[in-house]
């Protein structure tokens, strides 16, 4: 029985490269000289921390980081969960951006419900942080892929492991 998997995995190499490029650009910018503007990446917890002297500077750092991420991996900025801006010593600020890896249970339930409600002759099941879709014919599975791509646009999904 043909099947495919819907996943969402972070390409850590591209993520680290885009963060490194952003750090380099921030250190070379004249208007950031002598300020606390910087980007840090905690690879284990998958958290990007942005620092700045004020909210405006924090937004400038974001304006450098997000296009660099999009350049390396399209739609990668959609997987960032923006935490609240925090005040740090004095008037300096920081913000954490959590990188979401895998499909969380709410999105997986939404995808399976979407597929079941569509009326296509496929079955969707949640397996950890992936959604497996089974169908009788390859054409129906390709229709399911197109349908999910069109319906879920707020989170980057990958369709792979296509088997006959």
PDB file of C-alpha atoms in Angstrom:
ATOM      1  CA  UNK A   1       0.000   0.000   0.000  1.00  0.00           C
ATOM      2  CA  UNK A   2       1.556   3.344  -1.058  1.00  0.00           C
ATOM      3  CA  UNK A   3       2.372   5.847   1.693  1.00  0.00           C
ATOM      4  CA  UNK A   4       4.336   8.997   2.494  1.00  0.00           C
ATOM      5  CA  UNK A   5       5.372  10.899   5.621  1.00  0.00           C
ATOM      6  CA  UNK A   6       4.775  14.539   6.501  1.00  0.00           C
ATOM      7  CA  UNK A   7       7.629  15.889   8.628  1.00  0.00           C
ATOM      8  CA  UNK A   8       9.208  19.173   9.581  1.00  0.00           C
ATOM      9  CA  UNK A   9      12.895  18.995  10.417  1.00  0.00           C
ATOM     10  CA  UNK A  10      15.379  21.781  10.920  1.00  0.00           C
ATOM     11  CA  UNK A  11      18.502  21.745   8.768  1.00  0.00           C
ATOM     12  CA  UNK A  12      20.906  22.559  11.605  1.00  0.00           C
ATOM     13  CA  UNK A  13      23.863  23.227   9.281  1.00  0.00           C
ATOM     14  CA  UNK A  14      21.947  25.873   7.319  1.00  0.00           C
ATOM     15  CA  UNK A  15      20.582  27.351  10.543  1.00  0.00           C
ATOM     16  CA  UNK A  16      24.049  27.663  12.078  1.00  0.00           C
ATOM     17  CA  UNK A  17      25.450  29.114   8.845  1.00  0.00           C
ATOM     18  CA  UNK A  18      22.737  31.777   8.681  1.00  0.00           C
ATOM     19  CA  UNK A  19      23.273  32.689  12.350  1.00  0.00           C
ATOM     20  CA  UNK A  20      27.041  32.908  11.797  1.00  0.00           C
ATOM     21  CA  UNK A  21      26.488  35.155   8.758  1.00  0.00           C
ATOM     22  CA  UNK A  22      24.186  37.376  10.833  1.00  0.00           C
ATOM     23  CA  UNK A  23      26.728  37.608  13.660  1.00  0.00           C
ATOM     24  CA  UNK A  24      29.409  38.625  11.163  1.00  0.00           C
ATOM     25  CA  UNK A  25      27.157  41.276   9.629  1.00  0.00           C
ATOM     26  CA  UNK A  26      26.195  42.661  13.065  1.00  0.00           C
ATOM     27  CA  UNK A  27      29.825  42.946  14.215  1.00  0.00           C
ATOM     28  CA  UNK A  28      30.752  44.767  10.986  1.00  0.00           C
ATOM     29  CA  UNK A  29      27.911  47.302  11.053  1.00  0.00           C
ATOM     30  CA  UNK A  30      28.994  50.787  12.053  1.00  0.00           C
ATOM     31  CA  UNK A  31      25.776  51.682  13.893  1.00  0.00           C
ATOM     32  CA  UNK A  32      26.161  48.606  16.148  1.00  0.00           C
ATOM     33  CA  UNK A  33      29.723  49.484  17.279  1.00  0.00           C
ATOM     34  CA  UNK A  34      29.904  49.777  21.060  1.00  0.00           C
ATOM     35  CA  UNK A  35      26.372  48.465  21.616  1.00  0.00           C
ATOM     36  CA  UNK A  36      25.113  45.218  23.068  1.00  0.00           C
ATOM     37  CA  UNK A  37      23.617  44.052  19.739  1.00  0.00           C
ATOM     38  CA  UNK A  38      24.425  40.375  19.210  1.00  0.00           C
ATOM     39  CA  UNK A  39      22.951  36.962  18.417  1.00  0.00           C
ATOM     40  CA  UNK A  40      23.589  33.777  20.391  1.00  0.00           C
ATOM     41  CA  UNK A  41      22.523  30.236  19.519  1.00  0.00           C
ATOM     42  CA  UNK A  42      22.030  27.446  22.041  1.00  0.00           C
ATOM     43  CA  UNK A  43      22.197  24.371  19.819  1.00  0.00           C
ATOM     44  CA  UNK A  44      21.155  21.895  22.509  1.00  0.00           C
ATOM     45  CA  UNK A  45      17.937  23.725  23.457  1.00  0.00           C
ATOM     46  CA  UNK A  46      17.441  25.112  19.913  1.00  0.00           C
ATOM     47  CA  UNK A  47      17.030  28.684  21.140  1.00  0.00           C
ATOM     48  CA  UNK A  48      18.293  31.802  19.350  1.00  0.00           C
ATOM     49  CA  UNK A  49      18.782  34.751  21.719  1.00  0.00           C
ATOM     50  CA  UNK A  50      18.848  38.294  20.343  1.00  0.00           C
ATOM     51  CA  UNK A  51      20.350  41.153  22.375  1.00  0.00           C
ATOM     52  CA  UNK A  52      20.051  44.901  21.869  1.00  0.00           C
ATOM     53  CA  UNK A  53      20.157  48.269  23.629  1.00  0.00           C
ATOM     54  CA  UNK A  54      16.444  48.912  22.933  1.00  0.00           C
ATOM     55  CA  UNK A  55      13.436  47.510  21.080  1.00  0.00           C
ATOM     56  CA  UNK A  56      14.349  49.336  17.874  1.00  0.00           C
ATOM     57  CA  UNK A  57      17.839  47.808  17.830  1.00  0.00           C
ATOM     58  CA  UNK A  58      16.350  44.377  18.575  1.00  0.00           C
ATOM     59  CA  UNK A  59      14.115  44.765  15.515  1.00  0.00           C
ATOM     60  CA  UNK A  60      17.174  45.705  13.432  1.00  0.00           C
ATOM     61  CA  UNK A  61      18.951  42.534  14.572  1.00  0.00           C
ATOM     62  CA  UNK A  62      15.839  40.540  13.590  1.00  0.00           C
ATOM     63  CA  UNK A  63      15.837  42.274  10.195  1.00  0.00           C
ATOM     64  CA  UNK A  64      19.362  40.925   9.658  1.00  0.00           C
ATOM     65  CA  UNK A  65      18.747  37.398  11.004  1.00  0.00           C
ATOM     66  CA  UNK A  66      15.429  36.469   9.378  1.00  0.00           C
ATOM     67  CA  UNK A  67      16.400  37.198   5.730  1.00  0.00           C
ATOM     68  CA  UNK A  68      19.668  35.318   6.281  1.00  0.00           C
ATOM     69  CA  UNK A  69      17.666  32.312   7.483  1.00  0.00           C
ATOM     70  CA  UNK A  70      15.267  32.547   4.541  1.00  0.00           C
ATOM     71  CA  UNK A  71      18.184  32.717   2.126  1.00  0.00           C
ATOM     72  CA  UNK A  72      19.664  29.451   3.438  1.00  0.00           C
ATOM     73  CA  UNK A  73      16.379  27.573   3.913  1.00  0.00           C
ATOM     74  CA  UNK A  74      13.075  28.948   2.550  1.00  0.00           C
ATOM     75  CA  UNK A  75      10.227  29.271   5.088  1.00  0.00           C
ATOM     76  CA  UNK A  76      12.608  28.635   8.003  1.00  0.00           C
ATOM     77  CA  UNK A  77      11.561  31.814   9.799  1.00  0.00           C
ATOM     78  CA  UNK A  78       8.012  30.390  10.071  1.00  0.00           C
ATOM     79  CA  UNK A  79       9.276  27.747  12.481  1.00  0.00           C
ATOM     80  CA  UNK A  80      10.468  30.361  15.013  1.00  0.00           C
ATOM     81  CA  UNK A  81       8.389  30.841  18.152  1.00  0.00           C
ATOM     82  CA  UNK A  82       8.931  34.433  19.287  1.00  0.00           C
ATOM     83  CA  UNK A  83       9.034  34.772  23.074  1.00  0.00           C
ATOM     84  CA  UNK A  84       8.368  38.042  24.903  1.00  0.00           C
ATOM     85  CA  UNK A  85      10.998  40.794  24.934  1.00  0.00           C
ATOM     86  CA  UNK A  86      12.723  40.872  28.329  1.00  0.00           C
ATOM     87  CA  UNK A  87      14.465  43.760  30.043  1.00  0.00           C
ATOM     88  CA  UNK A  88      18.034  42.960  31.029  1.00  0.00           C
ATOM     89  CA  UNK A  89      20.307  45.055  33.282  1.00  0.00           C
ATOM     90  CA  UNK A  90      19.482  48.712  32.829  1.00  0.00           C
ATOM     91  CA  UNK A  91      17.641  49.530  29.638  1.00  0.00           C
ATOM     92  CA  UNK A  92      19.038  46.678  27.521  1.00  0.00           C
ATOM     93  CA  UNK A  93      16.658  44.067  26.094  1.00  0.00           C
ATOM     94  CA  UNK A  94      16.783  40.478  24.882  1.00  0.00           C
ATOM     95  CA  UNK A  95      14.414  38.135  23.099  1.00  0.00           C
ATOM     96  CA  UNK A  96      14.433  34.366  22.738  1.00  0.00           C
ATOM     97  CA  UNK A  97      13.367  32.705  19.495  1.00  0.00           C
ATOM     98  CA  UNK A  98      12.666  28.999  19.956  1.00  0.00           C
ATOM     99  CA  UNK A  99      13.251  26.847  16.880  1.00  0.00           C
ATOM    100  CA  UNK A 100      10.415  24.343  16.503  1.00  0.00           C
ATOM    101  CA  UNK A 101      11.637  20.988  15.266  1.00  0.00           C
ATOM    102  CA  UNK A 102       9.159  18.329  14.216  1.00  0.00           C
ATOM    103  CA  UNK A 103       5.398  18.533  14.038  1.00  0.00           C
ATOM    104  CA  UNK A 104       3.764  19.196  17.415  1.00  0.00           C
ATOM    105  CA  UNK A 105       0.671  17.229  18.399  1.00  0.00           C
ATOM    106  CA  UNK A 106      -1.779  20.084  17.736  1.00  0.00           C
ATOM    107  CA  UNK A 107      -0.569  20.546  14.158  1.00  0.00           C
ATOM    108  CA  UNK A 108      -0.510  16.769  13.600  1.00  0.00           C
ATOM    109  CA  UNK A 109      -4.134  16.526  14.752  1.00  0.00           C
ATOM    110  CA  UNK A 110      -5.049  19.454  12.501  1.00  0.00           C
ATOM    111  CA  UNK A 111      -3.415  17.758   9.475  1.00  0.00           C
ATOM    112  CA  UNK A 112      -5.103  14.390  10.101  1.00  0.00           C
ATOM    113  CA  UNK A 113      -8.505  16.065  10.594  1.00  0.00           C
ATOM    114  CA  UNK A 114      -7.978  18.100   7.429  1.00  0.00           C
ATOM    115  CA  UNK A 115      -7.178  14.971   5.414  1.00  0.00           C
ATOM    116  CA  UNK A 116     -10.115  13.001   6.856  1.00  0.00           C
ATOM    117  CA  UNK A 117     -12.563  15.858   6.236  1.00  0.00           C
ATOM    118  CA  UNK A 118     -11.366  16.282   2.639  1.00  0.00           C
ATOM    119  CA  UNK A 119     -13.106  13.091   1.514  1.00  0.00           C
ATOM    120  CA  UNK A 120     -10.019  11.671  -0.179  1.00  0.00           C
ATOM    121  CA  UNK A 121      -9.540   7.931  -0.020  1.00  0.00           C
ATOM    122  CA  UNK A 122      -6.471   8.088   2.224  1.00  0.00           C
ATOM    123  CA  UNK A 123      -5.806   7.369   5.883  1.00  0.00           C
ATOM    124  CA  UNK A 124      -3.640   9.641   8.034  1.00  0.00           C
ATOM    125  CA  UNK A 125      -2.054   8.521  11.287  1.00  0.00           C
ATOM    126  CA  UNK A 126       0.180  10.304  13.783  1.00  0.00           C
ATOM    127  CA  UNK A 127       3.495   8.574  14.500  1.00  0.00           C
ATOM    128  CA  UNK A 128       5.505  10.619  16.970  1.00  0.00           C
ATOM    129  CA  UNK A 129       6.409  13.909  15.311  1.00  0.00           C
ATOM    130  CA  UNK A 130       5.456  12.730  11.805  1.00  0.00           C
ATOM    131  CA  UNK A 131       2.150  12.092  10.064  1.00  0.00           C
ATOM    132  CA  UNK A 132       1.962   9.004   7.831  1.00  0.00           C
ATOM    133  CA  UNK A 133      -0.567   8.994   5.023  1.00  0.00           C
ATOM    134  CA  UNK A 134      -1.618   5.715   3.337  1.00  0.00           C
ATOM    135  CA  UNK A 135      -3.688   5.368   0.200  1.00  0.00           C
ATOM    136  CA  UNK A 136      -4.692   2.835  -2.424  1.00  0.00           C
ATOM    137  CA  UNK A 137      -3.166   4.673  -5.391  1.00  0.00           C
ATOM    138  CA  UNK A 138      -0.167   6.872  -5.952  1.00  0.00           C
ATOM    139  CA  UNK A 139      -2.297   9.558  -7.668  1.00  0.00           C
ATOM    140  CA  UNK A 140      -4.502   9.945  -4.595  1.00  0.00           C
ATOM    141  CA  UNK A 141      -1.407  10.419  -2.417  1.00  0.00           C
ATOM    142  CA  UNK A 142      -0.115  13.120  -4.760  1.00  0.00           C
ATOM    143  CA  UNK A 143      -3.484  14.869  -4.507  1.00  0.00           C
ATOM    144  CA  UNK A 144      -3.217  14.634  -0.707  1.00  0.00           C
ATOM    145  CA  UNK A 145       0.250  16.227  -0.797  1.00  0.00           C
ATOM    146  CA  UNK A 146      -1.036  19.098  -2.957  1.00  0.00           C
ATOM    147  CA  UNK A 147      -4.059  19.545  -0.674  1.00  0.00           C
ATOM    148  CA  UNK A 148      -1.964  19.706   2.528  1.00  0.00           C
ATOM    149  CA  UNK A 149       0.564  22.091   0.908  1.00  0.00           C
ATOM    150  CA  UNK A 150      -2.274  24.401  -0.082  1.00  0.00           C
ATOM    151  CA  UNK A 151      -4.041  24.188   3.292  1.00  0.00           C
ATOM    152  CA  UNK A 152      -1.125  24.463   5.762  1.00  0.00           C
ATOM    153  CA  UNK A 153       0.893  27.576   4.913  1.00  0.00           C
ATOM    154  CA  UNK A 154       1.895  28.835   8.359  1.00  0.00           C
ATOM    155  CA  UNK A 155       4.481  26.110   9.118  1.00  0.00           C
ATOM    156  CA  UNK A 156       7.121  24.553   6.826  1.00  0.00           C
ATOM    157  CA  UNK A 157       6.310  20.929   6.027  1.00  0.00           C
ATOM    158  CA  UNK A 158       8.349  18.342   4.156  1.00  0.00           C
ATOM    159  CA  UNK A 159       6.846  15.427   2.283  1.00  0.00           C
ATOM    160  CA  UNK A 160       9.101  12.431   1.978  1.00  0.00           C
ATOM    161  CA  UNK A 161       9.563   8.699   2.369  1.00  0.00           C
ATOM    162  CA  UNK A 162       7.182   8.149  -0.558  1.00  0.00           C
ATOM    163  CA  UNK A 163       6.739   4.376  -0.972  1.00  0.00           C
ATOM    164  CA  UNK A 164       4.821   2.221  -3.419  1.00  0.00           C
TER     165      UNK A 164
END
